[in-house]
């Protein structure tokens, strides 16, 4: 296999080392292939996505797709791209993780003084994007961000692993730092200060909830004739429309 680059689908973390996983995808791609030659056909779901497949409520539809990704053992099925813009309209994007769905909104937690926190303070409209490549599916959610309550943020923070709590307390997220050693020194200092006691919730740390205005469900199809359906909020319900790919 010299000259080939291997892409392996991650198995669930609970899978014993060395054990074969049913349905594991291993793909060998020549290292000399150009970006254009990486093109592939979308064939994961030959019958595509029909209007009759969709639930009336986009949250129900999302959770159905999310459950498929989670039960298949995909690595980080909760990963989502968060797109924001600053006060001047300059776009930005990064990966975060979904930490809950409540009242139709999607939750994640972060440092409010980070770059994304500052951007959301200046412009609270944002988009989240999930991509489950094995199933050739995307879900795009657009809406307005609001902060969770201090109480809700504290409840979630208390459930985080202690190392993650200390990292949140120690790291000046998005600020420039001298080197890795300096960051690790901040972490060790936080560890020493709170040895034997609960790690306090940082002052500028908490959750955001995206309250959706629209949801788009995308299913890859052959010949790039993908299936796309968008839910748009209307009064107390949702309208559903097919979009051209």
mmCIF file of N, CA, C and O in Angstrom, residues 50-128:
data_model
loop_
_atom_site.group_PDB
_atom_site.id
_atom_site.type_symbol
_atom_site.label_atom_id
_atom_site.label_comp_id
_atom_site.label_asym_id
_atom_site.label_seq_id
_atom_site.Cartn_x
_atom_site.Cartn_y
_atom_site.Cartn_z
ATOM 1 N N UNK A 50 -37.373 12.200 1.020
ATOM 2 C CA UNK A 50 -38.660 12.640 0.470
ATOM 3 C C UNK A 50 -39.402 13.511 1.480
ATOM 4 O O UNK A 50 -39.159 13.429 2.689
ATOM 5 N N UNK A 51 -40.310 14.316 0.971
ATOM 6 C CA UNK A 51 -41.124 15.160 1.865
ATOM 7 C C UNK A 51 -41.866 14.304 2.874
ATOM 8 O O UNK A 51 -42.005 14.686 4.055
ATOM 9 N N UNK A 52 -42.313 13.139 2.464
ATOM 10 C CA UNK A 52 -43.069 12.258 3.355
ATOM 11 C C UNK A 52 -42.202 11.659 4.459
ATOM 12 O O UNK A 52 -42.722 11.121 5.438
ATOM 13 N N UNK A 53 -40.872 11.730 4.318
ATOM 14 C CA UNK A 53 -39.965 11.211 5.347
ATOM 15 C C UNK A 53 -39.834 12.151 6.538
ATOM 16 O O UNK A 53 -39.368 11.749 7.604
ATOM 17 N N UNK A 54 -40.202 13.420 6.339
ATOM 18 C CA UNK A 54 -39.913 14.456 7.323
ATOM 19 C C UNK A 54 -40.983 14.553 8.409
ATOM 20 O O UNK A 54 -42.184 14.494 8.130
ATOM 21 N N UNK A 55 -40.530 14.764 9.636
ATOM 22 C CA UNK A 55 -41.434 15.031 10.746
ATOM 23 C C UNK A 55 -41.939 16.470 10.647
ATOM 24 O O UNK A 55 -41.237 17.339 10.124
ATOM 25 N N UNK A 56 -43.142 16.758 11.139
ATOM 26 C CA UNK A 56 -43.650 18.137 11.081
ATOM 27 C C UNK A 56 -42.796 19.112 11.894
ATOM 28 O O UNK A 56 -42.720 20.296 11.563
ATOM 29 N N UNK A 57 -42.158 18.617 12.945
ATOM 30 C CA UNK A 57 -41.352 19.444 13.841
ATOM 31 C C UNK A 57 -39.871 19.228 13.513
ATOM 32 O O UNK A 57 -39.385 18.091 13.550
ATOM 33 N N UNK A 58 -39.106 20.289 13.200
ATOM 34 C CA UNK A 58 -37.699 20.097 12.832
ATOM 35 C C UNK A 58 -36.844 19.535 13.964
ATOM 36 O O UNK A 58 -35.840 18.860 13.694
ATOM 37 N N UNK A 59 -37.210 19.806 15.222
ATOM 38 C CA UNK A 59 -36.447 19.246 16.340
ATOM 39 C C UNK A 59 -36.581 17.720 16.360
ATOM 40 O O UNK A 59 -35.604 16.995 16.582
ATOM 41 N N UNK A 60 -37.783 17.224 16.095
ATOM 42 C CA UNK A 60 -38.011 15.785 16.033
ATOM 43 C C UNK A 60 -37.194 15.188 14.890
ATOM 44 O O UNK A 60 -36.560 14.131 15.032
ATOM 45 N N UNK A 61 -37.181 15.870 13.737
ATOM 46 C CA UNK A 61 -36.413 15.383 12.592
ATOM 47 C C UNK A 61 -34.922 15.388 12.900
ATOM 48 O O UNK A 61 -34.199 14.434 12.578
ATOM 49 N N UNK A 62 -34.441 16.461 13.531
ATOM 50 C CA UNK A 62 -33.027 16.544 13.888
ATOM 51 C C UNK A 62 -32.642 15.412 14.838
ATOM 52 O O UNK A 62 -31.608 14.746 14.646
ATOM 53 N N UNK A 63 -33.430 15.200 15.862
ATOM 54 C CA UNK A 63 -33.082 14.176 16.843
ATOM 55 C C UNK A 63 -33.108 12.780 16.227
ATOM 56 O O UNK A 63 -32.329 11.906 16.620
ATOM 57 N N UNK A 64 -33.974 12.557 15.242
ATOM 58 C CA UNK A 64 -33.989 11.266 14.542
ATOM 59 C C UNK A 64 -32.677 11.061 13.788
ATOM 60 O O UNK A 64 -32.071 9.979 13.850
ATOM 61 N N UNK A 65 -32.215 12.081 13.064
ATOM 62 C CA UNK A 65 -30.951 11.973 12.346
ATOM 63 C C UNK A 65 -29.770 11.884 13.308
ATOM 64 O O UNK A 65 -28.829 11.126 13.073
ATOM 65 N N UNK A 66 -29.815 12.666 14.389
ATOM 66 C CA UNK A 66 -28.729 12.636 15.359
ATOM 67 C C UNK A 66 -28.612 11.252 15.991
ATOM 68 O O UNK A 66 -27.503 10.735 16.177
ATOM 69 N N UNK A 67 -29.746 10.639 16.307
ATOM 70 C CA UNK A 67 -29.726 9.304 16.911
ATOM 71 C C UNK A 67 -29.099 8.284 15.968
ATOM 72 O O UNK A 67 -28.385 7.380 16.405
ATOM 73 N N UNK A 68 -29.365 8.410 14.672
ATOM 74 C CA UNK A 68 -28.757 7.495 13.698
ATOM 75 C C UNK A 68 -27.234 7.631 13.732
ATOM 76 O O UNK A 68 -26.503 6.631 13.757
ATOM 77 N N UNK A 69 -26.738 8.865 13.755
ATOM 78 C CA UNK A 69 -25.294 9.106 13.790
ATOM 79 C C UNK A 69 -24.677 8.603 15.093
ATOM 80 O O UNK A 69 -23.617 7.983 15.098
ATOM 81 N N UNK A 70 -25.355 8.839 16.199
ATOM 82 C CA UNK A 70 -24.825 8.417 17.499
ATOM 83 C C UNK A 70 -24.821 6.901 17.628
ATOM 84 O O UNK A 70 -23.826 6.307 18.064
ATOM 85 N N UNK A 71 -25.913 6.269 17.231
ATOM 86 C CA UNK A 71 -26.005 4.817 17.372
ATOM 87 C C UNK A 71 -25.060 4.086 16.422
ATOM 88 O O UNK A 71 -24.676 2.945 16.677
ATOM 89 N N UNK A 72 -24.656 4.749 15.340
ATOM 90 C CA UNK A 72 -23.691 4.149 14.413
ATOM 91 C C UNK A 72 -22.266 4.231 14.962
ATOM 92 O O UNK A 72 -21.346 3.664 14.373
ATOM 93 N N UNK A 73 -22.085 4.926 16.077
ATOM 94 C CA UNK A 73 -20.761 5.043 16.675
ATOM 95 C C UNK A 73 -19.857 6.047 15.989
ATOM 96 O O UNK A 73 -18.627 5.937 16.089
ATOM 97 N N UNK A 74 -20.441 7.022 15.283
ATOM 98 C CA UNK A 74 -19.597 8.022 14.625
ATOM 99 C C UNK A 74 -18.803 8.800 15.660
ATOM 100 O O UNK A 74 -19.280 9.080 16.762
ATOM 101 N N UNK A 75 -17.591 9.169 15.292
ATOM 102 C CA UNK A 75 -16.738 9.963 16.161
ATOM 103 C C UNK A 75 -17.271 11.393 16.217
ATOM 104 O O UNK A 75 -17.472 12.035 15.197
ATOM 105 N N UNK A 76 -17.550 11.874 17.439
ATOM 106 C CA UNK A 76 -18.049 13.224 17.664
ATOM 107 C C UNK A 76 -19.284 13.554 16.811
ATOM 108 O O UNK A 76 -19.294 14.518 16.038
ATOM 109 N N UNK A 77 -20.360 12.814 16.959
ATOM 110 C CA UNK A 77 -21.574 13.161 16.214
ATOM 111 C C UNK A 77 -22.162 14.493 16.658
ATOM 112 O O UNK A 77 -22.970 15.085 15.943
ATOM 113 N N UNK A 78 -21.748 14.968 17.839
ATOM 114 C CA UNK A 78 -22.247 16.229 18.383
ATOM 115 C C UNK A 78 -21.429 17.434 17.945
ATOM 116 O O UNK A 78 -21.723 18.569 18.340
ATOM 117 N N UNK A 79 -20.394 17.221 17.123
ATOM 118 C CA UNK A 79 -19.585 18.340 16.639
ATOM 119 C C UNK A 79 -20.387 19.175 15.650
ATOM 120 O O UNK A 79 -21.104 18.648 14.798
ATOM 121 N N UNK A 80 -20.260 20.498 15.769
ATOM 122 C CA UNK A 80 -20.995 21.386 14.863
ATOM 123 C C UNK A 80 -20.165 22.637 14.605
ATOM 124 O O UNK A 80 -19.451 23.123 15.485
ATOM 125 N N UNK A 81 -20.234 23.118 13.380
ATOM 126 C CA UNK A 81 -19.550 24.355 13.017
ATOM 127 C C UNK A 81 -20.432 25.528 13.428
ATOM 128 O O UNK A 81 -21.631 25.548 13.135
ATOM 129 N N UNK A 82 -19.828 26.485 14.119
ATOM 130 C CA UNK A 82 -20.527 27.697 14.545
ATOM 131 C C UNK A 82 -20.025 28.861 13.709
ATOM 132 O O UNK A 82 -18.845 29.212 13.762
ATOM 133 N N UNK A 83 -20.912 29.459 12.906
ATOM 134 C CA UNK A 83 -20.559 30.603 12.075
ATOM 135 C C UNK A 83 -21.118 31.871 12.705
ATOM 136 O O UNK A 83 -22.310 31.941 13.054
ATOM 137 N N UNK A 84 -20.237 32.859 12.868
ATOM 138 C CA UNK A 84 -20.611 34.137 13.459
ATOM 139 C C UNK A 84 -20.071 35.259 12.589
ATOM 140 O O UNK A 84 -19.382 35.027 11.597
ATOM 141 N N UNK A 85 -20.356 36.502 12.989
ATOM 142 C CA UNK A 85 -19.783 37.675 12.327
ATOM 143 C C UNK A 85 -19.502 38.717 13.397
ATOM 144 O O UNK A 85 -20.202 38.792 14.407
ATOM 145 N N UNK A 86 -18.452 39.517 13.172
ATOM 146 C CA UNK A 86 -18.152 40.561 14.141
ATOM 147 C C UNK A 86 -18.985 41.808 13.855
ATOM 148 O O UNK A 86 -19.841 41.815 12.959
ATOM 149 N N UNK A 87 -18.735 42.865 14.610
ATOM 150 C CA UNK A 87 -19.540 44.082 14.482
ATOM 151 C C UNK A 87 -19.442 44.702 13.101
ATOM 152 O O UNK A 87 -20.350 45.427 12.667
ATOM 153 N N UNK A 88 -18.327 44.431 12.376
ATOM 154 C CA UNK A 88 -18.145 44.967 11.023
ATOM 155 C C UNK A 88 -18.671 44.025 9.943
ATOM 156 O O UNK A 88 -18.535 44.310 8.749
ATOM 157 N N UNK A 89 -19.210 42.893 10.344
ATOM 158 C CA UNK A 89 -19.749 41.941 9.378
ATOM 159 C C UNK A 89 -18.755 40.929 8.876
ATOM 160 O O UNK A 89 -19.093 40.111 8.007
ATOM 161 N N UNK A 90 -17.515 40.941 9.388
ATOM 162 C CA UNK A 90 -16.516 39.962 8.946
ATOM 163 C C UNK A 90 -16.878 38.588 9.496
ATOM 164 O O UNK A 90 -17.088 38.439 10.702
ATOM 165 N N UNK A 91 -16.969 37.558 8.639
ATOM 166 C CA UNK A 91 -17.397 36.234 9.092
ATOM 167 C C UNK A 91 -16.295 35.471 9.816
ATOM 168 O O UNK A 91 -15.108 35.738 9.630
ATOM 169 N N UNK A 92 -16.717 34.508 10.613
ATOM 170 C CA UNK A 92 -15.797 33.648 11.339
ATOM 171 C C UNK A 92 -16.482 32.295 11.533
ATOM 172 O O UNK A 92 -17.706 32.196 11.486
ATOM 173 N N UNK A 93 -15.695 31.251 11.748
ATOM 174 C CA UNK A 93 -16.272 29.925 11.910
ATOM 175 C C UNK A 93 -15.314 29.060 12.708
ATOM 176 O O UNK A 93 -14.092 29.195 12.588
ATOM 177 N N UNK A 94 -15.877 28.180 13.541
ATOM 178 C CA UNK A 94 -15.078 27.233 14.315
ATOM 179 C C UNK A 94 -15.981 26.079 14.740
ATOM 180 O O UNK A 94 -17.206 26.173 14.677
ATOM 181 N N UNK A 95 -15.356 24.982 15.197
ATOM 182 C CA UNK A 95 -16.116 23.826 15.663
ATOM 183 C C UNK A 95 -16.368 23.933 17.165
ATOM 184 O O UNK A 95 -15.480 24.304 17.939
ATOM 185 N N UNK A 96 -17.609 23.616 17.560
ATOM 186 C CA UNK A 96 -17.982 23.505 18.966
ATOM 187 C C UNK A 96 -18.757 22.196 19.110
ATOM 188 O O UNK A 96 -18.921 21.448 18.144
ATOM 189 N N UNK A 97 -19.238 21.904 20.315
ATOM 190 C CA UNK A 97 -19.999 20.668 20.503
ATOM 191 C C UNK A 97 -21.375 20.967 21.098
ATOM 192 O O UNK A 97 -21.514 21.844 21.954
ATOM 193 N N UNK A 98 -22.363 20.241 20.624
ATOM 194 C CA UNK A 98 -23.725 20.366 21.117
ATOM 195 C C UNK A 98 -23.797 19.800 22.528
ATOM 196 O O UNK A 98 -23.339 18.693 22.784
ATOM 197 N N UNK A 99 -24.412 20.566 23.433
ATOM 198 C CA UNK A 99 -24.523 20.107 24.808
ATOM 199 C C UNK A 99 -25.958 20.038 25.307
ATOM 200 O O UNK A 99 -26.203 19.872 26.493
ATOM 201 N N UNK A 100 -26.900 20.112 24.389
ATOM 202 C CA UNK A 100 -28.288 19.929 24.785
ATOM 203 C C UNK A 100 -29.245 20.554 23.795
ATOM 204 O O UNK A 100 -28.869 21.416 22.986
ATOM 205 N N UNK A 101 -30.489 20.075 23.847
ATOM 206 C CA UNK A 101 -31.588 20.653 23.070
ATOM 207 C C UNK A 101 -32.706 20.922 24.056
ATOM 208 O O UNK A 101 -33.189 20.007 24.728
ATOM 209 N N UNK A 102 -33.107 22.185 24.188
ATOM 210 C CA UNK A 102 -34.169 22.528 25.128
ATOM 211 C C UNK A 102 -35.079 23.582 24.515
ATOM 212 O O UNK A 102 -34.613 24.528 23.880
ATOM 213 N N UNK A 103 -36.364 23.377 24.674
ATOM 214 C CA UNK A 103 -37.362 24.312 24.149
ATOM 215 C C UNK A 103 -37.105 24.640 22.687
ATOM 216 O O UNK A 103 -37.317 25.777 22.250
ATOM 217 N N UNK A 104 -36.646 23.650 21.926
ATOM 218 C CA UNK A 104 -36.389 23.848 20.508
ATOM 219 C C UNK A 104 -35.082 24.529 20.196
ATOM 220 O O UNK A 104 -34.764 24.741 19.026
ATOM 221 N N UNK A 105 -34.285 24.881 21.223
ATOM 222 C CA UNK A 105 -33.014 25.559 21.004
ATOM 223 C C UNK A 105 -31.831 24.635 21.212
ATOM 224 O O UNK A 105 -31.928 23.633 21.929
ATOM 225 N N UNK A 106 -30.693 24.976 20.600
ATOM 226 C CA UNK A 106 -29.484 24.166 20.669
ATOM 227 C C UNK A 106 -28.469 24.851 21.582
ATOM 228 O O UNK A 106 -28.203 26.051 21.436
ATOM 229 N N UNK A 107 -27.889 24.078 22.513
ATOM 230 C CA UNK A 107 -27.010 24.624 23.539
ATOM 231 C C UNK A 107 -25.542 24.276 23.313
ATOM 232 O O UNK A 107 -25.217 23.155 22.901
ATOM 233 N N UNK A 108 -24.666 25.227 23.600
ATOM 234 C CA UNK A 108 -23.240 24.943 23.754
ATOM 235 C C UNK A 108 -22.706 25.907 24.803
ATOM 236 O O UNK A 108 -23.350 26.898 25.159
ATOM 237 N N UNK A 109 -21.515 25.614 25.321
ATOM 238 C CA UNK A 109 -20.936 26.413 26.396
ATOM 239 C C UNK A 109 -19.536 26.865 26.008
ATOM 240 O O UNK A 109 -18.819 26.163 25.297
ATOM 241 N N UNK A 110 -19.153 28.050 26.518
ATOM 242 C CA UNK A 110 -17.868 28.626 26.125
ATOM 243 C C UNK A 110 -17.477 29.736 27.080
ATOM 244 O O UNK A 110 -18.215 30.081 28.011
ATOM 245 N N UNK A 111 -16.328 30.330 26.823
ATOM 246 C CA UNK A 111 -15.868 31.513 27.529
ATOM 247 C C UNK A 111 -16.487 32.736 26.847
ATOM 248 O O UNK A 111 -16.256 32.969 25.658
ATOM 249 N N UNK A 112 -17.257 33.522 27.581
ATOM 250 C CA UNK A 112 -17.921 34.680 26.982
ATOM 251 C C UNK A 112 -16.924 35.737 26.503
ATOM 252 O O UNK A 112 -17.254 36.560 25.643
ATOM 253 N N UNK A 113 -15.710 35.746 27.047
ATOM 254 C CA UNK A 113 -14.709 36.724 26.631
ATOM 255 C C UNK A 113 -13.872 36.234 25.448
ATOM 256 O O UNK A 113 -12.982 36.935 24.976
ATOM 257 N N UNK A 114 -14.165 35.013 24.943
ATOM 258 C CA UNK A 114 -13.463 34.487 23.776
ATOM 259 C C UNK A 114 -13.888 35.248 22.523
ATOM 260 O O UNK A 114 -14.830 36.055 22.542
ATOM 261 N N UNK A 115 -13.222 34.963 21.424
ATOM 262 C CA UNK A 115 -13.557 35.635 20.172
ATOM 263 C C UNK A 115 -15.016 35.388 19.779
ATOM 264 O O UNK A 115 -15.740 36.311 19.415
ATOM 265 N N UNK A 116 -15.464 34.140 19.866
ATOM 266 C CA UNK A 116 -16.859 33.867 19.498
ATOM 267 C C UNK A 116 -17.827 34.520 20.464
ATOM 268 O O UNK A 116 -18.899 34.991 20.074
ATOM 269 N N UNK A 117 -17.442 34.562 21.765
ATOM 270 C CA UNK A 117 -18.296 35.214 22.743
ATOM 271 C C UNK A 117 -18.442 36.696 22.462
ATOM 272 O O UNK A 117 -19.547 37.254 22.549
ATOM 273 N N UNK A 118 -17.340 37.339 22.108
ATOM 274 C CA UNK A 118 -17.378 38.781 21.794
ATOM 275 C C UNK A 118 -18.174 39.034 20.519
ATOM 276 O O UNK A 118 -18.935 40.010 20.428
ATOM 277 N N UNK A 119 -18.017 38.151 19.533
ATOM 278 C CA UNK A 119 -18.761 38.330 18.285
ATOM 279 C C UNK A 119 -20.260 38.159 18.504
ATOM 280 O O UNK A 119 -21.067 38.908 17.942
ATOM 281 N N UNK A 120 -20.635 37.190 19.314
ATOM 282 C CA UNK A 120 -22.059 36.984 19.574
ATOM 283 C C UNK A 120 -22.651 38.110 20.410
ATOM 284 O O UNK A 120 -23.847 38.406 20.312
ATOM 285 N N UNK A 121 -21.831 38.738 21.230
ATOM 286 C CA UNK A 121 -22.305 39.896 21.982
ATOM 287 C C UNK A 121 -22.578 41.070 21.039
ATOM 288 O O UNK A 121 -23.541 41.824 21.225
ATOM 289 N N UNK A 122 -21.743 41.212 20.011
ATOM 290 C CA UNK A 122 -21.904 42.309 19.059
ATOM 291 C C UNK A 122 -22.970 42.016 18.016
ATOM 292 O O UNK A 122 -23.687 42.918 17.572
ATOM 293 N N UNK A 123 -23.079 40.747 17.623
ATOM 294 C CA UNK A 123 -24.039 40.330 16.591
ATOM 295 C C UNK A 123 -24.580 38.959 16.985
ATOM 296 O O UNK A 123 -23.960 37.935 16.699
ATOM 297 N N UNK A 124 -25.746 38.913 17.647
ATOM 298 C CA UNK A 124 -26.228 37.643 18.204
ATOM 299 C C UNK A 124 -26.867 36.671 17.217
ATOM 300 O O UNK A 124 -27.358 35.621 17.628
ATOM 301 N N UNK A 125 -26.840 36.974 15.926
ATOM 302 C CA UNK A 125 -27.358 36.027 14.939
ATOM 303 C C UNK A 125 -26.234 35.107 14.499
ATOM 304 O O UNK A 125 -25.092 35.542 14.304
ATOM 305 N N UNK A 126 -26.545 33.806 14.335
ATOM 306 C CA UNK A 126 -25.505 32.832 14.016
ATOM 307 C C UNK A 126 -26.107 31.641 13.290
ATOM 308 O O UNK A 126 -27.329 31.492 13.198
ATOM 309 N N UNK A 127 -25.221 30.767 12.795
ATOM 310 C CA UNK A 127 -25.624 29.524 12.135
ATOM 311 C C UNK A 127 -24.804 28.381 12.695
ATOM 312 O O UNK A 127 -23.611 28.526 12.956
ATOM 313 N N UNK A 128 -25.455 27.230 12.883
ATOM 314 C CA UNK A 128 -24.794 25.987 13.281
ATOM 315 C C UNK A 128 -24.923 24.988 12.142
ATOM 316 O O UNK A 128 -25.972 24.920 11.482
#
